[in-house]
Amino acid sequence: MSATIIDGKAVAAEIREGLKLEVEAFKGEFGREPGLAVVIVGEDPASRTYVNSKKKGCAELGMYSEEHTLPEQTTQAELESLVRKLNLDPRIDGILVQLPLPKHIDADAVISTIDPKKDVDGFHPVNIGNLLIGRPCLKSCTPAGIMELIKRSGVDLTGKHAVVVGRSNIVGKPVSVLLLEKHATVTICHSRTKDLAGMCRMADVLVAAVGKARIIKGDWVKPGAVVIDVGTNKVEGSKKLVGDVDFDAAKEVAGWITPVPGGVGPMTITMLMHNTIKAARAIMTGK
Ligand code: GUN
C-alpha cells in the first residue's frame, strides 16, 4: 500500500490565507504592517534562495520586509551593531540572520545579540530555554512546521515512539522537545548512533534531519509510520533536490510521508511569517 503524501505546499497555502487576514487585522489595529528584517552576510547561493523566498513570502501577505546584505568580510562588531540597531527599530518586529555565517563570525554571539522578542527564528538562548521548559516563546520555524504537518496526518503522538535523526540546534534538538511536549517517547539519533537502521525501524514517527541524500532506506521504515523528511540535498550535476529519505521506497511502506521538495520547506517560511506576526502583536500589546 502506498503512503498518503502530506502536501506541505497545500498546508502552507492554507495557513498563509489565515495569516493574510491576521496581517489585515494587525494593520487595522496598529496602523502599520508587521515587519521583518533579513540579514545576509556574503553570497552563499543557497542562502540567497532562502532569503528571496522569505522576502516573497512577506510581500504576498502584505507584510513589510527589508534586506540587509553585508559583504563577506563584515566584522563581528559590524554585524552585532546592525542587529542592535534593528532591535531598536520600531518598524521591525522580527530579525532573522541567515545562517551559515562566514567562518570568522561567532554565530552564537550574533544570535544572542538579537532581542529575544524579535527572534523570529527561535534561536536565542532565552527562546530555546523557554521551549525546553514548556513556556510560551517564539518556536524555531522548521520544528514548528514539522509539528503542523504531523498534526495534519491526524496521528495522536501520545505514547508513540518518535525517532529524530539529527541533533542540530536548528531542527533535531528543538523538534525533539516539541514531540516530547506532545507526549511522544523520543529517541534522538546522530552520526555516532549504533544500528541507525534498527532505531528507525522502531519509529511510529520518523523525522529525518541529517542533510545526507537518501540515507534513510525504505526497509528502515516501520509499516504505517509517519515519515517527515527535512533534508534538502542537491543531486550532483543537476538542480534536483532530494531528501534524506529514499522517498520512492519509503512511500511503499509508510502511512504518511512528506515529499522533497514540497513538504517541510514551504512550512518553514510560513512559520517565519507566523512568528513575525506573533512577535509584532506581542511588541504592540506588551504581552
Ligand atoms: N539557514 C538554513 N535554515 C535557516 C533558518 O531556519 N534560519 C536561519 N536564520 N538560517 C537558516
mmCIF file of C-alpha atoms and ligand atoms in Angstrom:
data_model
loop_
_atom_site.group_PDB
_atom_site.id
_atom_site.type_symbol
_atom_site.label_atom_id
_atom_site.label_comp_id
_atom_site.label_asym_id
_atom_site.label_seq_id
_atom_site.Cartn_x
_atom_site.Cartn_y
_atom_site.Cartn_z
ATOM 1 C CA MET A 1 0.000 0.000 0.000
ATOM 2 C CA SER A 2 1.261 3.451 -0.857
ATOM 3 C CA ALA A 3 1.533 6.172 1.801
ATOM 4 C CA THR A 4 -0.600 9.291 1.934
ATOM 5 C CA ILE A 5 1.561 12.198 0.779
ATOM 6 C CA ILE A 6 1.477 15.128 3.213
ATOM 7 C CA ASP A 7 1.358 18.093 0.842
ATOM 8 C CA GLY A 8 3.347 20.795 2.651
ATOM 9 C CA LYS A 9 2.749 23.279 -0.133
ATOM 10 C CA ALA A 10 -1.029 22.955 0.197
ATOM 11 C CA VAL A 11 -0.926 23.077 4.020
ATOM 12 C CA ALA A 12 1.341 26.158 3.869
ATOM 13 C CA ALA A 13 -1.005 27.875 1.388
ATOM 14 C CA GLU A 14 -3.969 27.232 3.661
ATOM 15 C CA ILE A 15 -2.149 28.628 6.718
ATOM 16 C CA ARG A 16 -0.994 31.667 4.734
ATOM 17 C CA GLU A 17 -4.600 32.525 3.859
ATOM 18 C CA GLY A 18 -5.267 32.783 7.601
ATOM 19 C CA LEU A 19 -2.082 34.809 8.149
ATOM 20 C CA LYS A 20 -3.134 37.274 5.437
ATOM 21 C CA LEU A 21 -6.243 38.031 7.473
ATOM 22 C CA GLU A 22 -4.135 38.394 10.619
ATOM 23 C CA VAL A 23 -1.903 40.933 8.839
ATOM 24 C CA GLU A 24 -5.002 42.888 7.755
ATOM 25 C CA ALA A 25 -6.342 42.887 11.312
ATOM 26 C CA PHE A 26 -2.943 43.992 12.667
ATOM 27 C CA LYS A 27 -2.806 46.881 10.181
ATOM 28 C CA GLY A 28 -6.313 47.937 11.174
ATOM 29 C CA GLU A 29 -5.451 47.932 14.877
ATOM 30 C CA PHE A 30 -1.954 49.411 14.828
ATOM 31 C CA GLY A 31 -1.765 51.385 11.562
ATOM 32 C CA ARG A 32 1.307 49.608 10.201
ATOM 33 C CA GLU A 33 2.397 46.243 8.837
ATOM 34 C CA PRO A 34 4.324 43.640 10.824
ATOM 35 C CA GLY A 35 7.966 43.995 9.714
ATOM 36 C CA LEU A 36 10.753 41.503 9.154
ATOM 37 C CA ALA A 37 14.454 42.292 8.681
ATOM 38 C CA VAL A 38 16.576 39.650 6.995
ATOM 39 C CA VAL A 39 20.342 39.918 7.325
ATOM 40 C CA ILE A 40 22.603 38.031 4.955
ATOM 41 C CA VAL A 41 26.399 38.085 5.050
ATOM 42 C CA GLY A 42 28.257 37.106 1.868
ATOM 43 C CA GLU A 43 26.738 35.497 -1.189
ATOM 44 C CA ASP A 44 26.105 31.816 -0.449
ATOM 45 C CA PRO A 45 23.760 30.748 -3.307
ATOM 46 C CA ALA A 46 21.546 28.543 -1.079
ATOM 47 C CA SER A 47 21.183 31.380 1.460
ATOM 48 C CA ARG A 48 20.301 33.782 -1.362
ATOM 49 C CA THR A 49 17.491 31.437 -2.494
ATOM 50 C CA TYR A 50 16.133 31.171 1.084
ATOM 51 C CA VAL A 51 16.278 34.937 1.626
ATOM 52 C CA ASN A 52 14.447 35.608 -1.657
ATOM 53 C CA SER A 53 11.675 33.184 -0.638
ATOM 54 C CA LYS A 54 11.358 34.892 2.747
ATOM 55 C CA LYS A 55 11.021 38.334 1.130
ATOM 56 C CA LYS A 56 8.468 36.997 -1.358
ATOM 57 C CA GLY A 57 6.518 35.353 1.469
ATOM 58 C CA CYS A 58 6.319 38.674 3.334
ATOM 59 C CA ALA A 59 5.189 40.577 0.233
ATOM 60 C CA GLU A 60 2.434 38.049 -0.502
ATOM 61 C CA LEU A 61 0.982 38.513 2.980
ATOM 62 C CA GLY A 62 1.158 42.318 2.810
ATOM 63 C CA MET A 63 3.949 42.485 5.393
ATOM 64 C CA TYR A 64 6.879 44.884 5.475
ATOM 65 C CA SER A 65 10.329 43.409 4.934
ATOM 66 C CA GLU A 66 13.811 44.733 4.436
ATOM 67 C CA GLU A 67 17.012 43.011 3.469
ATOM 68 C CA HIS A 68 20.475 43.877 4.727
ATOM 69 C CA THR A 69 23.151 42.314 2.549
ATOM 70 C CA LEU A 70 26.597 42.690 4.046
ATOM 71 C CA PRO A 71 29.922 41.805 2.424
ATOM 72 C CA GLU A 72 31.705 38.540 3.288
ATOM 73 C CA GLN A 73 34.438 40.481 5.175
ATOM 74 C CA THR A 74 31.957 42.091 7.604
ATOM 75 C CA THR A 75 33.339 42.015 11.157
ATOM 76 C CA GLN A 76 31.652 40.615 14.260
ATOM 77 C CA ALA A 77 31.327 44.146 15.653
ATOM 78 C CA GLU A 78 29.706 45.493 12.462
ATOM 79 C CA LEU A 79 27.186 42.656 12.321
ATOM 80 C CA GLU A 80 26.285 42.953 16.008
ATOM 81 C CA SER A 81 25.972 46.706 15.614
ATOM 82 C CA LEU A 82 23.411 46.220 12.804
ATOM 83 C CA VAL A 83 21.455 43.738 14.957
ATOM 84 C CA ARG A 84 21.386 46.238 17.861
ATOM 85 C CA LYS A 85 20.095 48.927 15.505
ATOM 86 C CA LEU A 86 17.321 46.603 14.303
ATOM 87 C CA ASN A 87 16.478 45.716 17.932
ATOM 88 C CA LEU A 88 15.589 49.404 18.450
ATOM 89 C CA ASP A 89 13.853 49.953 15.089
ATOM 90 C CA PRO A 90 10.087 50.377 15.643
ATOM 91 C CA ARG A 91 9.402 49.304 12.030
ATOM 92 C CA ILE A 92 10.947 45.871 12.688
ATOM 93 C CA ASP A 93 9.261 43.097 14.696
ATOM 94 C CA GLY A 94 11.356 40.163 13.543
ATOM 95 C CA ILE A 95 15.085 39.830 12.896
ATOM 96 C CA LEU A 96 16.497 36.882 11.001
ATOM 97 C CA VAL A 97 20.225 36.481 10.481
ATOM 98 C CA GLN A 98 20.632 33.947 7.714
ATOM 99 C CA LEU A 99 22.886 31.008 8.587
ATOM 100 C CA PRO A 100 25.502 29.809 7.917
ATOM 101 C CA LEU A 101 27.620 32.883 8.625
ATOM 102 C CA PRO A 102 31.218 33.204 7.375
ATOM 103 C CA LYS A 103 33.751 31.246 9.479
ATOM 104 C CA HIS A 104 35.299 34.307 11.145
ATOM 105 C CA ILE A 105 31.923 35.222 12.697
ATOM 106 C CA ASP A 106 30.777 33.773 16.036
ATOM 107 C CA ALA A 107 27.170 32.941 15.097
ATOM 108 C CA ASP A 108 26.106 32.153 18.698
ATOM 109 C CA ALA A 109 27.252 35.594 19.831
ATOM 110 C CA VAL A 110 25.315 37.254 16.983
ATOM 111 C CA ILE A 111 22.139 35.299 17.799
ATOM 112 C CA SER A 112 22.478 36.245 21.472
ATOM 113 C CA THR A 113 22.547 39.916 20.428
ATOM 114 C CA ILE A 114 19.046 39.689 18.905
ATOM 115 C CA ASP A 115 16.266 40.925 21.207
ATOM 116 C CA PRO A 116 14.502 37.640 22.190
ATOM 117 C CA LYS A 117 11.156 39.354 21.447
ATOM 118 C CA LYS A 118 12.280 39.834 17.824
ATOM 119 C CA ASP A 119 13.987 36.433 17.486
ATOM 120 C CA VAL A 120 11.577 35.006 14.890
ATOM 121 C CA ASP A 121 13.973 32.109 14.210
ATOM 122 C CA GLY A 122 13.571 30.987 17.828
ATOM 123 C CA PHE A 123 17.342 30.513 18.091
ATOM 124 C CA HIS A 124 18.076 32.850 21.037
ATOM 125 C CA PRO A 125 19.028 31.006 24.263
ATOM 126 C CA VAL A 126 16.037 32.630 26.017
ATOM 127 C CA ASN A 127 13.589 31.187 23.463
ATOM 128 C CA ILE A 128 15.345 27.791 23.402
ATOM 129 C CA GLY A 129 15.287 27.717 27.213
ATOM 130 C CA ASN A 130 11.591 28.592 27.362
ATOM 131 C CA LEU A 131 10.855 25.938 24.733
ATOM 132 C CA LEU A 132 12.631 23.344 26.855
ATOM 133 C CA ILE A 133 10.590 24.126 29.981
ATOM 134 C CA GLY A 134 7.301 24.414 28.057
ATOM 135 C CA ARG A 135 6.817 28.166 28.482
ATOM 136 C CA PRO A 136 5.438 30.473 25.758
ATOM 137 C CA CYS A 137 8.151 31.502 23.316
ATOM 138 C CA LEU A 138 8.972 32.033 19.666
ATOM 139 C CA LYS A 139 9.482 28.490 18.347
ATOM 140 C CA SER A 140 12.037 27.615 15.660
ATOM 141 C CA CYS A 141 10.325 27.614 12.279
ATOM 142 C CA THR A 142 11.236 24.218 10.816
ATOM 143 C CA PRO A 143 10.350 22.299 14.027
ATOM 144 C CA ALA A 144 7.057 24.231 14.302
ATOM 145 C CA GLY A 145 6.308 23.419 10.640
ATOM 146 C CA ILE A 146 7.068 19.735 11.206
ATOM 147 C CA MET A 147 4.618 19.626 14.137
ATOM 148 C CA GLU A 148 1.927 21.218 11.987
ATOM 149 C CA LEU A 149 2.461 18.568 9.266
ATOM 150 C CA ILE A 150 2.293 15.714 11.799
ATOM 151 C CA LYS A 151 -0.949 17.251 13.111
ATOM 152 C CA ARG A 152 -2.359 17.099 9.550
ATOM 153 C CA SER A 153 -1.691 13.326 9.429
ATOM 154 C CA GLY A 154 -4.217 13.053 12.263
ATOM 155 C CA VAL A 155 -1.868 10.798 14.254
ATOM 156 C CA ASP A 156 -2.054 11.359 18.020
ATOM 157 C CA LEU A 157 1.529 11.455 19.313
ATOM 158 C CA THR A 158 0.649 10.356 22.852
ATOM 159 C CA GLY A 159 2.724 7.281 23.709
ATOM 160 C CA LYS A 160 4.073 6.952 20.172
ATOM 161 C CA HIS A 161 7.762 6.363 19.543
ATOM 162 C CA ALA A 162 9.229 9.308 17.650
ATOM 163 C CA VAL A 163 12.734 8.882 16.273
ATOM 164 C CA VAL A 164 14.583 12.029 15.240
ATOM 165 C CA VAL A 165 17.667 11.524 13.107
ATOM 166 C CA GLY A 166 19.931 14.563 13.510
ATOM 167 C CA ARG A 167 20.815 16.656 16.551
ATOM 168 C CA SER A 168 21.238 20.165 15.153
ATOM 169 C CA ASN A 169 20.243 23.221 17.174
ATOM 170 C CA ILE A 170 18.032 24.344 14.265
ATOM 171 C CA VAL A 171 15.975 21.166 13.789
ATOM 172 C CA GLY A 172 16.901 17.962 15.645
ATOM 173 C CA LYS A 173 17.053 19.248 19.224
ATOM 174 C CA PRO A 174 14.049 21.626 19.165
ATOM 175 C CA VAL A 175 11.758 19.215 17.278
ATOM 176 C CA SER A 176 12.600 16.525 19.846
ATOM 177 C CA VAL A 177 11.397 18.862 22.606
ATOM 178 C CA LEU A 178 8.157 19.635 20.723
ATOM 179 C CA LEU A 179 7.488 15.911 20.179
ATOM 180 C CA LEU A 180 8.096 15.275 23.877
ATOM 181 C CA GLU A 181 5.673 18.075 24.752
ATOM 182 C CA LYS A 182 3.031 16.155 22.749
ATOM 183 C CA HIS A 183 3.738 13.077 24.918
ATOM 184 C CA ALA A 184 5.736 11.060 22.400
ATOM 185 C CA THR A 185 8.606 8.858 23.573
ATOM 186 C CA VAL A 186 11.542 10.426 21.781
ATOM 187 C CA THR A 187 14.832 8.922 20.608
ATOM 188 C CA ILE A 188 17.443 11.233 19.091
ATOM 189 C CA CYS A 189 19.880 9.557 16.696
ATOM 190 C CA HIS A 190 23.047 11.028 15.238
ATOM 191 C CA SER A 191 26.254 10.167 13.396
ATOM 192 C CA ARG A 192 27.568 8.012 16.266
ATOM 193 C CA THR A 193 24.337 6.083 16.844
ATOM 194 C CA LYS A 194 24.856 2.345 16.644
ATOM 195 C CA ASP A 195 22.364 0.486 14.446
ATOM 196 C CA LEU A 196 20.614 3.516 12.946
ATOM 197 C CA ALA A 197 18.520 1.220 10.742
ATOM 198 C CA GLY A 198 17.241 -0.670 13.801
ATOM 199 C CA MET A 199 16.385 2.570 15.597
ATOM 200 C CA CYS A 200 14.457 3.882 12.577
ATOM 201 C CA ARG A 201 12.530 0.599 12.280
ATOM 202 C CA MET A 202 11.095 1.236 15.757
ATOM 203 C CA ALA A 203 9.712 4.668 14.810
ATOM 204 C CA ASP A 204 5.983 5.355 14.670
ATOM 205 C CA VAL A 205 7.068 8.858 13.658
ATOM 206 C CA LEU A 206 10.386 9.284 11.882
ATOM 207 C CA VAL A 207 11.905 12.749 11.437
ATOM 208 C CA ALA A 208 14.939 12.775 9.141
ATOM 209 C CA ALA A 209 17.093 15.878 9.552
ATOM 210 C CA VAL A 210 20.571 14.710 8.660
ATOM 211 C CA GLY A 211 21.466 16.506 5.439
ATOM 212 C CA LYS A 212 22.587 13.361 3.565
ATOM 213 C CA ALA A 213 20.791 12.375 0.382
ATOM 214 C CA ARG A 214 18.561 9.297 0.747
ATOM 215 C CA ILE A 215 20.415 7.952 3.792
ATOM 216 C CA ILE A 216 17.139 6.555 5.223
ATOM 217 C CA LYS A 217 16.254 3.428 3.238
ATOM 218 C CA GLY A 218 12.787 2.109 2.502
ATOM 219 C CA ASP A 219 13.294 -1.013 4.641
ATOM 220 C CA TRP A 220 14.222 1.178 7.656
ATOM 221 C CA VAL A 221 10.637 2.475 7.781
ATOM 222 C CA LYS A 222 8.086 0.808 10.067
ATOM 223 C CA PRO A 223 4.897 -0.080 8.149
ATOM 224 C CA GLY A 224 2.329 2.696 8.606
ATOM 225 C CA ALA A 225 4.801 5.209 10.118
ATOM 226 C CA VAL A 226 4.618 8.982 9.680
ATOM 227 C CA VAL A 227 7.804 9.994 7.844
ATOM 228 C CA ILE A 228 8.880 13.638 7.852
ATOM 229 C CA ASP A 229 11.808 14.431 5.578
ATOM 230 C CA VAL A 230 13.638 17.661 6.397
ATOM 231 C CA GLY A 231 16.544 17.064 4.015
ATOM 232 C CA THR A 232 17.137 19.304 1.021
ATOM 233 C CA ASN A 233 20.132 17.790 -0.723
ATOM 234 C CA LYS A 234 21.355 18.746 -4.171
ATOM 235 C CA VAL A 235 21.910 15.913 -6.616
ATOM 236 C CA GLU A 236 25.316 16.320 -8.219
ATOM 237 C CA GLY A 237 25.214 17.725 -11.723
ATOM 238 C CA SER A 238 21.538 18.650 -11.564
ATOM 239 C CA LYS A 239 19.259 21.225 -9.959
ATOM 240 C CA LYS A 240 17.149 18.456 -8.446
ATOM 241 C CA LEU A 241 16.630 18.411 -4.681
ATOM 242 C CA VAL A 242 16.271 15.137 -2.797
ATOM 243 C CA GLY A 243 15.501 14.445 0.829
ATOM 244 C CA ASP A 244 17.268 12.379 3.487
ATOM 245 C CA VAL A 245 14.755 9.582 2.850
ATOM 246 C CA ASP A 246 14.669 7.263 -0.145
ATOM 247 C CA PHE A 247 11.184 8.534 -0.979
ATOM 248 C CA ASP A 248 10.202 6.049 -3.703
ATOM 249 C CA ALA A 249 10.964 3.037 -1.498
ATOM 250 C CA ALA A 250 9.719 4.575 1.788
ATOM 251 C CA LYS A 251 6.348 5.613 0.378
ATOM 252 C CA GLU A 252 5.517 1.938 -0.246
ATOM 253 C CA VAL A 253 5.874 1.209 3.495
ATOM 254 C CA ALA A 254 4.970 4.426 5.365
ATOM 255 C CA GLY A 255 1.440 5.505 6.298
ATOM 256 C CA TRP A 256 2.188 9.180 5.665
ATOM 257 C CA ILE A 257 5.227 10.826 4.101
ATOM 258 C CA THR A 258 6.371 14.327 3.144
ATOM 259 C CA PRO A 259 7.899 14.874 -0.316
ATOM 260 C CA VAL A 260 11.027 16.888 -1.139
ATOM 261 C CA PRO A 261 10.510 19.490 -2.421
ATOM 262 C CA GLY A 262 7.001 20.500 -1.336
ATOM 263 C CA GLY A 263 6.974 19.052 2.185
ATOM 264 C CA VAL A 264 8.705 20.736 5.126
ATOM 265 C CA GLY A 265 10.291 23.576 3.089
ATOM 266 C CA PRO A 266 7.151 25.670 2.438
ATOM 267 C CA MET A 267 6.151 25.229 6.098
ATOM 268 C CA THR A 268 9.390 26.762 7.406
ATOM 269 C CA ILE A 269 8.759 30.065 5.637
ATOM 270 C CA THR A 270 5.108 30.029 6.655
ATOM 271 C CA MET A 271 6.091 29.611 10.311
ATOM 272 C CA LEU A 272 8.526 32.510 9.951
ATOM 273 C CA MET A 273 5.631 34.719 8.806
ATOM 274 C CA HIS A 274 3.521 33.370 11.673
ATOM 275 C CA ASN A 275 6.294 34.179 14.177
ATOM 276 C CA THR A 276 6.742 37.686 12.781
ATOM 277 C CA ILE A 277 3.035 38.471 13.165
ATOM 278 C CA LYS A 278 3.061 36.937 16.668
ATOM 279 C CA ALA A 279 6.152 38.981 17.631
ATOM 280 C CA ALA A 280 4.598 42.160 16.234
ATOM 281 C CA ARG A 281 1.425 41.669 18.243
ATOM 282 C CA ALA A 282 3.397 40.914 21.422
ATOM 283 C CA ILE A 283 5.516 44.033 20.923
ATOM 284 C CA MET A 284 2.463 46.267 20.311
ATOM 285 C CA THR A 285 0.418 44.907 23.212
ATOM 286 C CA GLY A 286 3.333 44.418 25.634
ATOM 287 C CA LYS A 287 2.308 40.770 26.166
HETATM 288 N N1 GUN B 1 19.705 28.568 7.285
HETATM 289 C C1 GUN B 1 19.051 27.425 6.992
HETATM 290 N N2 GUN B 1 17.870 27.373 7.647
HETATM 291 C C2 GUN B 1 17.780 28.513 8.370
HETATM 292 C C3 GUN B 1 16.784 29.045 9.240
HETATM 293 O O1 GUN B 1 15.739 28.443 9.509
HETATM 294 N N3 GUN B 1 17.071 30.260 9.774
HETATM 295 C C4 GUN B 1 18.233 30.925 9.524
HETATM 296 N N4 GUN B 1 18.417 32.097 10.114
HETATM 297 N N5 GUN B 1 19.175 30.456 8.718
HETATM 298 C C5 GUN B 1 18.944 29.259 8.149
#
